[in-house]
Amino acid sequence: CAQLSVAAPTWTNRCPDTRQVTSKLPTNMAYSRRYDSLGRPRRSLIYSSSLVFFLISCALLLRWGRGPVDNSSLELSPLATRTGTWQLTRGTTNMQRGCFRPISQISKSEGRVRHGSMSSVRSAMSSTYPPFVDEERAQEIEEVACQNMLKSMSYAPVEVSFSRKPISTTAAGEWVSSQKLADGAPVVLLHGFDSSILEFRRFVPKMVEKEVSTFAIDLIGWGFAQAEEEFAGISPREKREHLYEYWRQHIKKPMVLCGASLGGAVAIDFALEHPDAVKGLVLIDAQAYIDGVQSPPEIFMNIGLNVLRSEPLRQIANVQSYFDKDTYATKDAMRIGRLHTYMPNWKIYNKQWMQGGGYTLSGRIRDVSVPTLILWGEQDKILGVEPATRFQEDIPGSKLVWVPECGHVPHLEQADFTADALVSFMKEL
């Protein structure tokens, strides 16, 4: 996302009592404000400085490229979720302010009913969405593939050491008993920062059609995943443990781990620590060369998170994510990309993630030892194309496949091409 650069103020003596400060704004427009005879800035300068600090905090928050906000009107067959999953007590998905809110303590109706021209019609419809999804906002979504995945999502309980109660892990996908590829290894999909498993709504059906067991999951802190109790923080360690325990408790065999955008950093970190659990690694326009994440003061985090959730910023990221903007960068895409931000603890989890420091992997990528496929959109405007060749150089024996006419999200913009490339890779494992 955008980065701001604010020049340091410079002083110029004009007369014994008067000084003038000049600075360049991010728009390169010069401004000047006079100081009074006692050297105190006038109020207008204070307001301008506050605006600059606000913009800087937003830029720091957005330093990690988000997962996409996206959409297309493609029609895909419904998904079947894995058996054995369970769901928590029904609760609201309306974002709560203040302290941590366990899902089971939020009333069924809280935040559910809002007035609008379609409210009476939608309230009469019988809900087929899982209880953790904001039903009214979900009904506004037009894409059939998204509706199918929304209705198939469920919570898989995952026990972890940092929480006394299981983490409710959002999962969608299907086991294919006839799979022969890669000795039956399932594909596990990880999305990027501040996205959700809906990012894979077009890709999962393509893989299942090719008789490959495929699952998209939300790790704690992102997407629709939720905890029943508050815990100390969310860092790469918690995400790694959550993924490992999901694999140990539900997958139980070596997997092909696929990470998109910042999900690529999650996948690399996991493959370095648990190579025996990873039969193959797939990086889709992955982000792993920018180390750490900034943690601005909490007041700026609150402001920045409100901006992060806003429609204008989501639409900017939406447009930047695609090569074919007319087809994919639609308003429906923006609605899909924002749906998970109405989860009760979305703001709390994002604060904990920023305070956790983020991933520092640039010096360890050369240590990846599992077979690796790199898929990269030729027109990626978010990360550019240079990281693709850098990954190929740093990871021994890796294979790079360029995705034509594609931006930052090949699994959305070129789902068929991406599925074919992944299947070809699995044939070699």
Coordinates of C-alpha atoms in Angstrom, one line a residue:
C1 CA 0.0 0.0 0.0
A2 CA 0.9 3.6 -0.1
Q3 CA 3.9 4.9 1.8
L4 CA 4.2 8.5 3.0
S5 CA 7.4 10.5 3.1
V6 CA 7.2 13.8 5.0
A7 CA 10.2 16.1 4.9
A8 CA 11.7 17.4 8.1
P9 CA 10.7 21.0 8.9
T10 CA 13.3 23.7 8.1
W11 CA 13.5 27.0 9.9
T12 CA 14.1 30.4 8.2
N13 CA 14.8 33.6 10.1
R14 CA 12.8 36.4 8.6
C15 CA 13.1 39.0 11.4
P16 CA 14.1 39.0 15.1
D17 CA 10.5 38.1 16.3
T18 CA 9.1 36.1 13.4
R19 CA 10.0 32.6 12.2
Q20 CA 8.5 30.6 9.4
V21 CA 8.4 26.8 9.1
T22 CA 8.0 25.1 5.8
S23 CA 7.4 21.5 5.0
K24 CA 6.4 19.3 2.1
L25 CA 3.2 17.4 2.3
P26 CA 2.8 13.9 0.7
T27 CA 1.1 15.7 -2.2
N28 CA 4.3 17.8 -2.7
M29 CA 2.3 21.0 -2.0
A30 CA 4.3 23.4 0.1
Y31 CA 2.6 25.0 3.1
S32 CA 3.8 27.6 5.6
R33 CA 2.5 28.8 9.0
R34 CA 3.8 31.7 11.0
Y35 CA 4.7 31.5 14.7
D36 CA 3.8 34.2 17.2
S37 CA 6.4 36.4 18.9
L38 CA 6.8 33.9 21.7
G39 CA 7.7 31.1 19.4
R40 CA 4.3 29.3 19.8
P41 CA 2.8 27.7 16.7
R42 CA -0.6 28.9 15.6
R43 CA -3.5 26.5 16.0
S44 CA -3.7 25.9 12.3
L45 CA -0.2 24.3 12.4
I46 CA -1.2 22.1 15.3
Y47 CA -4.2 20.8 13.3
S48 CA -2.0 20.2 10.2
S49 CA 0.6 18.3 12.3
S50 CA -2.1 16.1 13.7
L51 CA -3.3 15.3 10.2
V52 CA 0.2 14.4 9.2
F53 CA 0.7 12.1 12.1
F54 CA -2.7 10.5 11.4
L55 CA -1.7 9.8 7.8
I56 CA 1.7 8.4 8.9
S57 CA -0.1 6.0 11.3
C58 CA -2.3 4.8 8.5
A59 CA 0.7 4.2 6.3
L60 CA 2.5 2.2 9.0
L61 CA -0.6 0.1 9.5
L62 CA -0.9 -0.6 5.8
R63 CA 2.7 -1.4 5.3
W64 CA 2.0 -5.1 5.0
G65 CA 0.1 -5.7 1.8
R66 CA -3.3 -7.0 2.5
G67 CA -5.0 -9.9 1.0
P68 CA -7.3 -8.9 -1.9
V69 CA -10.8 -7.6 -1.8
D70 CA -12.3 -9.1 -4.8
N71 CA -15.1 -10.5 -6.9
S72 CA -16.4 -11.9 -10.1
S73 CA -19.8 -13.1 -11.2
L74 CA -18.7 -16.7 -12.0
E75 CA -21.0 -19.5 -11.0
L76 CA -19.5 -22.5 -9.3
S77 CA -20.8 -25.6 -7.8
P78 CA -21.5 -25.7 -4.0
L79 CA -18.7 -26.9 -1.7
A80 CA -19.0 -29.7 0.8
T81 CA -17.3 -29.1 4.1
R82 CA -15.3 -31.7 5.9
T83 CA -17.3 -33.9 8.3
G84 CA -16.6 -33.7 11.9
T85 CA -16.5 -29.9 12.2
W86 CA -18.6 -28.1 14.7
Q87 CA -20.1 -24.7 15.3
L88 CA -20.1 -22.4 18.3
T89 CA -23.2 -21.0 19.9
R90 CA -24.8 -18.5 17.6
G91 CA -23.5 -15.0 18.1
T92 CA -23.4 -11.7 16.4
T93 CA -20.8 -10.7 13.8
N94 CA -21.4 -7.0 14.5
M95 CA -18.0 -5.4 15.5
Q96 CA -17.9 -4.7 19.2
R97 CA -16.0 -1.8 20.7
G98 CA -13.9 -2.0 23.8
C99 CA -13.0 -5.3 25.6
F100 CA -12.7 -8.8 24.2
R101 CA -16.1 -10.5 23.4
P102 CA -16.3 -14.3 23.5
I103 CA -18.7 -15.4 20.8
S104 CA -20.8 -17.4 23.1
Q105 CA -21.5 -14.4 25.3
I106 CA -22.9 -12.2 22.4
S107 CA -26.7 -12.4 22.0
K108 CA -28.2 -13.9 19.0
S109 CA -30.0 -10.8 17.9
E110 CA -27.3 -8.2 18.8
G111 CA -26.2 -6.3 15.7
R112 CA -28.3 -8.5 13.5
V113 CA -31.2 -6.3 12.5
R114 CA -30.6 -3.0 10.7
H115 CA -33.1 -0.9 8.9
G116 CA -33.0 -0.7 5.1
S117 CA -35.1 -1.1 2.0
M118 CA -34.6 -4.8 1.8
S119 CA -34.7 -5.6 5.6
S120 CA -38.3 -6.9 5.7
V121 CA -37.7 -9.2 2.7
R122 CA -34.4 -10.5 3.9
S123 CA -35.7 -11.2 7.4
A124 CA -38.3 -13.4 6.0
M125 CA -35.6 -15.6 4.3
S126 CA -34.5 -18.7 6.2
S127 CA -30.8 -18.4 6.9
T128 CA -28.4 -21.0 5.5
Y129 CA -25.3 -19.1 6.7
P130 CA -23.1 -20.3 9.6
P131 CA -23.9 -18.4 12.8
F132 CA -20.7 -16.4 12.8
V133 CA -21.4 -14.7 9.5
D134 CA -23.1 -11.3 9.4
E135 CA -26.3 -12.6 7.7
E136 CA -27.6 -9.3 6.4
R137 CA -24.4 -8.2 4.8
A138 CA -23.8 -11.7 3.4
Q139 CA -27.2 -11.5 1.6
E140 CA -26.0 -8.4 -0.2
I141 CA -23.3 -10.3 -1.9
E142 CA -24.1 -11.3 -5.5
E143 CA -21.3 -13.7 -6.5
V144 CA -22.5 -17.3 -6.6
A145 CA -19.1 -18.7 -5.8
C146 CA -18.9 -16.6 -2.7
Q147 CA -22.5 -17.5 -1.6
N148 CA -21.6 -21.2 -2.0
M149 CA -18.5 -20.9 0.2
L150 CA -20.2 -18.8 2.8
K151 CA -22.9 -21.4 3.2
S152 CA -20.4 -24.3 3.4
M153 CA -18.0 -22.7 5.9
S154 CA -17.9 -24.1 9.4
Y155 CA -15.8 -24.0 12.6
A156 CA -13.2 -26.7 13.3
P157 CA -12.1 -26.8 16.9
V158 CA -8.3 -26.6 17.4
E159 CA -6.7 -27.0 20.8
V160 CA -3.6 -24.9 21.4
S161 CA -1.3 -24.1 24.3
F162 CA -2.0 -20.4 24.4
S163 CA -5.7 -20.8 25.0
R164 CA -7.6 -22.9 27.5
K165 CA -10.4 -23.4 25.1
P166 CA -10.2 -24.5 21.4
I167 CA -9.7 -22.0 18.7
S168 CA -12.7 -21.9 16.4
T169 CA -10.9 -22.3 13.1
T170 CA -12.9 -21.4 9.9
A171 CA -12.6 -24.0 7.2
A172 CA -14.1 -24.7 3.9
G173 CA -13.3 -27.5 1.4
E174 CA -13.7 -31.1 0.8
W175 CA -11.9 -34.5 1.2
V176 CA -11.6 -36.4 -2.1
S177 CA -11.2 -40.1 -1.3
S178 CA -10.2 -40.9 -4.9
Q179 CA -7.2 -38.6 -4.9
K180 CA -4.0 -40.2 -6.2
L181 CA -1.9 -37.1 -6.7
A182 CA 1.0 -36.7 -4.3
D183 CA 0.1 -39.8 -2.4
G184 CA -3.2 -38.3 -1.4
A185 CA -1.7 -35.2 0.2
P186 CA -4.4 -32.5 0.7
V187 CA -3.8 -28.9 -0.3
V188 CA -4.2 -26.4 2.6
L189 CA -4.7 -22.7 1.6
L190 CA -3.6 -19.7 3.6
H191 CA -4.8 -16.2 2.7
G192 CA -3.0 -12.9 3.2
F193 CA -3.2 -10.1 5.8
D194 CA -6.7 -8.9 6.8
S195 CA -8.4 -11.2 4.3
S196 CA -10.4 -14.4 4.8
I197 CA -11.0 -17.9 3.2
L198 CA -13.4 -16.3 0.9
E199 CA -10.3 -15.3 -1.1
F200 CA -10.2 -18.9 -2.3
R201 CA -13.9 -19.2 -3.3
R202 CA -13.2 -19.8 -7.0
F203 CA -10.0 -21.8 -6.5
V204 CA -11.2 -24.5 -4.1
P205 CA -13.9 -25.8 -6.5
K206 CA -11.4 -26.0 -9.3
M207 CA -9.1 -28.2 -7.2
V208 CA -11.9 -30.4 -6.0
E209 CA -13.1 -30.9 -9.6
K210 CA -9.6 -32.2 -10.3
E211 CA -10.0 -34.7 -7.5
V212 CA -7.7 -33.0 -5.1
S213 CA -8.6 -32.7 -1.4
T214 CA -8.5 -29.0 -0.7
F215 CA -9.1 -26.8 2.4
A216 CA -9.0 -23.1 3.0
I217 CA -8.6 -22.1 6.6
D218 CA -8.5 -18.9 8.7
L219 CA -5.7 -18.7 11.3
I220 CA -6.3 -16.8 14.6
G221 CA -6.3 -13.1 14.1
W222 CA -7.5 -13.0 10.5
G223 CA -10.7 -13.9 8.7
F224 CA -13.5 -15.4 10.7
A225 CA -11.4 -17.4 13.2
Q226 CA -12.3 -16.6 16.8
A227 CA -11.3 -17.6 20.3
E228 CA -13.6 -18.2 23.3
E229 CA -11.2 -16.3 25.6
E230 CA -8.7 -13.5 25.5
F231 CA -5.0 -14.3 25.4
A232 CA -1.7 -12.5 25.6
G233 CA -1.1 -11.7 21.9
I234 CA -0.9 -12.9 18.3
S235 CA 2.5 -13.3 16.8
P236 CA 4.1 -15.6 14.2
R237 CA 4.5 -18.2 17.0
E238 CA 0.8 -18.3 17.8
K239 CA -0.1 -18.6 14.1
R240 CA 2.5 -21.3 13.6
E241 CA 1.2 -23.3 16.5
H242 CA -2.4 -22.9 15.4
L243 CA -1.6 -24.2 11.9
Y244 CA 0.5 -27.1 13.3
E245 CA -2.3 -28.1 15.7
Y246 CA -4.9 -27.8 12.9
W247 CA -2.7 -30.1 10.8
R248 CA -2.1 -32.6 13.6
Q249 CA -5.7 -32.8 14.8
H250 CA -7.5 -32.6 11.4
I251 CA -5.2 -33.3 8.4
K252 CA -2.9 -36.0 10.0
K253 CA -0.8 -36.5 6.9
P254 CA 1.8 -34.5 4.9
M255 CA 0.2 -31.6 3.1
V256 CA 0.8 -29.3 0.2
L257 CA 0.9 -25.9 1.9
C258 CA -0.1 -22.9 -0.3
G259 CA 0.2 -19.3 0.9
A260 CA -0.9 -16.2 -0.9
S261 CA 0.5 -12.7 -0.2
L262 CA 1.4 -12.6 3.5
G263 CA 0.0 -16.1 3.8
G264 CA 3.2 -17.0 1.9
A265 CA 5.2 -15.8 4.9
V266 CA 3.0 -18.0 7.2
A267 CA 3.7 -21.0 4.9
I268 CA 7.4 -20.4 4.7
D269 CA 7.7 -20.0 8.5
F270 CA 5.8 -23.2 9.0
A271 CA 7.8 -25.2 6.4
L272 CA 11.0 -24.1 8.1
E273 CA 9.9 -25.3 11.5
H274 CA 7.9 -28.4 10.5
P275 CA 9.3 -29.7 7.2
D276 CA 8.0 -33.2 7.9
A277 CA 4.4 -31.9 7.7
V278 CA 4.9 -30.2 4.3
K279 CA 5.1 -32.4 1.2
G280 CA 5.2 -29.3 -1.0
L281 CA 5.2 -25.5 -0.7
V282 CA 3.3 -23.2 -3.0
L283 CA 3.9 -19.4 -2.9
I284 CA 1.4 -17.2 -4.7
D285 CA 2.6 -13.6 -5.1
A286 CA 4.0 -14.1 -1.6
Q287 CA 5.3 -11.4 0.8
A288 CA 8.3 -12.5 2.9
Y289 CA 11.1 -10.1 2.1
I290 CA 9.7 -7.2 4.2
D291 CA 10.7 -7.9 7.8
G292 CA 8.7 -6.9 10.8
V293 CA 5.5 -4.8 11.2
Q294 CA 5.3 -1.3 12.7
S295 CA 3.3 -0.9 15.9
P296 CA 2.2 2.8 16.2
P297 CA 0.6 4.2 19.4
E298 CA -2.8 2.7 20.2
I299 CA -4.7 6.0 19.4
F300 CA -3.3 5.9 15.9
M301 CA -4.0 2.1 15.6
N302 CA -7.6 2.8 16.3
I303 CA -7.8 5.5 13.7
G304 CA -5.9 3.5 11.2
L305 CA -8.1 0.4 11.7
N306 CA -11.2 2.4 11.0
V307 CA -9.6 3.6 7.8
L308 CA -8.5 0.0 7.0
R309 CA -12.1 -1.1 7.3
S310 CA -13.5 1.8 5.2
E311 CA -15.0 1.3 1.8
P312 CA -12.8 3.8 0.0
L313 CA -9.6 2.1 1.1
R314 CA -10.9 -1.3 0.4
Q315 CA -11.8 -0.2 -3.1
I316 CA -8.3 1.2 -3.7
A317 CA -6.8 -2.2 -2.7
N318 CA -9.5 -3.9 -4.8
V319 CA -8.4 -2.0 -8.0
Q320 CA -4.7 -2.6 -7.3
S321 CA -5.2 -6.3 -6.9
Y322 CA -6.3 -7.1 -10.5
F323 CA -5.1 -6.8 -14.1
D324 CA -8.6 -7.0 -15.5
K325 CA -10.1 -4.3 -13.3
D326 CA -13.4 -4.0 -15.2
T327 CA -14.3 -7.6 -14.6
Y328 CA -13.1 -8.2 -11.1
A329 CA -12.7 -4.9 -9.2
T330 CA -16.4 -4.4 -8.5
K331 CA -18.3 -3.1 -5.6
D332 CA -19.4 -6.6 -4.8
A333 CA -15.8 -7.5 -4.5
M334 CA -15.4 -4.7 -1.9
R335 CA -18.3 -6.1 0.1
I336 CA -16.8 -9.6 0.1
G337 CA -13.4 -8.2 1.3
R338 CA -15.0 -6.4 4.2
L339 CA -17.3 -9.1 5.5
H340 CA -14.9 -10.5 8.0
T341 CA -14.2 -7.1 9.5
Y342 CA -17.6 -7.2 11.3
M343 CA -16.4 -10.1 13.5
P344 CA -16.6 -9.1 17.1
N345 CA -12.9 -9.0 17.9
W346 CA -11.5 -7.9 14.5
K347 CA -10.0 -4.7 15.8
I348 CA -8.5 -6.4 18.9
Y349 CA -6.9 -9.1 16.9
N350 CA -5.3 -6.7 14.4
K351 CA -3.9 -4.6 17.3
Q352 CA -2.4 -7.8 18.8
W353 CA -0.9 -8.7 15.4
M354 CA 0.8 -5.4 15.0
Q355 CA 2.1 -5.5 18.5
G356 CA 3.4 -9.0 17.9
G357 CA 6.1 -7.7 15.6
G358 CA 5.3 -9.7 12.4
Y359 CA 7.5 -12.0 10.4
T360 CA 11.2 -11.7 10.0
L361 CA 12.1 -14.2 7.3
S362 CA 14.3 -12.6 4.6
G363 CA 17.4 -14.1 6.0
R364 CA 15.9 -17.6 6.4
I365 CA 14.3 -18.2 3.0
R366 CA 17.4 -19.9 1.7
D367 CA 16.9 -22.6 4.4
V368 CA 13.6 -23.8 2.8
S369 CA 14.2 -27.5 2.1
V370 CA 10.8 -28.7 0.7
P371 CA 9.9 -28.8 -3.0
T372 CA 8.6 -25.3 -3.9
L373 CA 6.4 -23.8 -6.6
I374 CA 6.3 -20.1 -7.1
L375 CA 3.3 -18.7 -8.9
W376 CA 3.4 -15.0 -9.8
G377 CA 1.0 -12.6 -11.7
E378 CA 2.9 -10.9 -14.5
Q379 CA 1.1 -7.6 -13.7
D380 CA 1.3 -7.6 -9.9
K381 CA 1.1 -4.0 -9.0
I382 CA 1.1 -4.5 -5.2
L383 CA 4.5 -6.4 -4.8
G384 CA 5.9 -6.0 -8.3
V385 CA 7.6 -8.9 -10.0
E386 CA 11.1 -8.7 -8.6
P387 CA 10.4 -10.8 -5.5
A388 CA 9.4 -13.7 -7.8
T389 CA 12.9 -14.1 -9.3
R390 CA 14.4 -13.5 -5.9
F391 CA 12.4 -16.4 -4.4
Q392 CA 13.5 -18.6 -7.3
E393 CA 17.2 -17.7 -6.6
D394 CA 16.9 -18.1 -2.8
I395 CA 15.0 -21.4 -2.6
P396 CA 17.0 -24.4 -3.9
G397 CA 15.3 -26.3 -6.7
S398 CA 12.2 -24.1 -6.7
K399 CA 10.1 -23.7 -9.9
L400 CA 8.7 -20.3 -11.0
V401 CA 5.6 -20.1 -13.2
W402 CA 4.4 -16.7 -14.5
V403 CA 0.6 -16.2 -14.6
P404 CA -0.3 -14.2 -17.7
E405 CA -2.8 -11.3 -17.7
C406 CA -2.9 -11.4 -13.9
G407 CA -2.3 -9.1 -11.0
H408 CA -1.7 -9.9 -7.3
V409 CA -4.3 -12.7 -7.0
P410 CA -3.8 -15.5 -9.5
H411 CA -6.1 -17.8 -7.5
L412 CA -9.0 -15.3 -8.1
E413 CA -8.1 -13.8 -11.5
Q414 CA -6.8 -16.9 -13.2
A415 CA -8.2 -19.7 -11.1
D416 CA -8.1 -22.3 -13.9
F417 CA -4.5 -21.6 -14.8
T418 CA -3.4 -21.6 -11.2
A419 CA -5.2 -24.9 -10.5
D420 CA -3.6 -26.5 -13.5
A421 CA -0.1 -25.3 -12.4
L422 CA -0.6 -26.7 -8.9
V423 CA -1.8 -30.0 -10.2
S424 CA 1.2 -30.3 -12.5
F425 CA 3.5 -29.5 -9.5
M426 CA 1.8 -32.2 -7.4
K427 CA 2.4 -34.8 -10.1
E428 CA 6.1 -34.3 -9.5
L429 CA 6.0 -34.8 -5.7

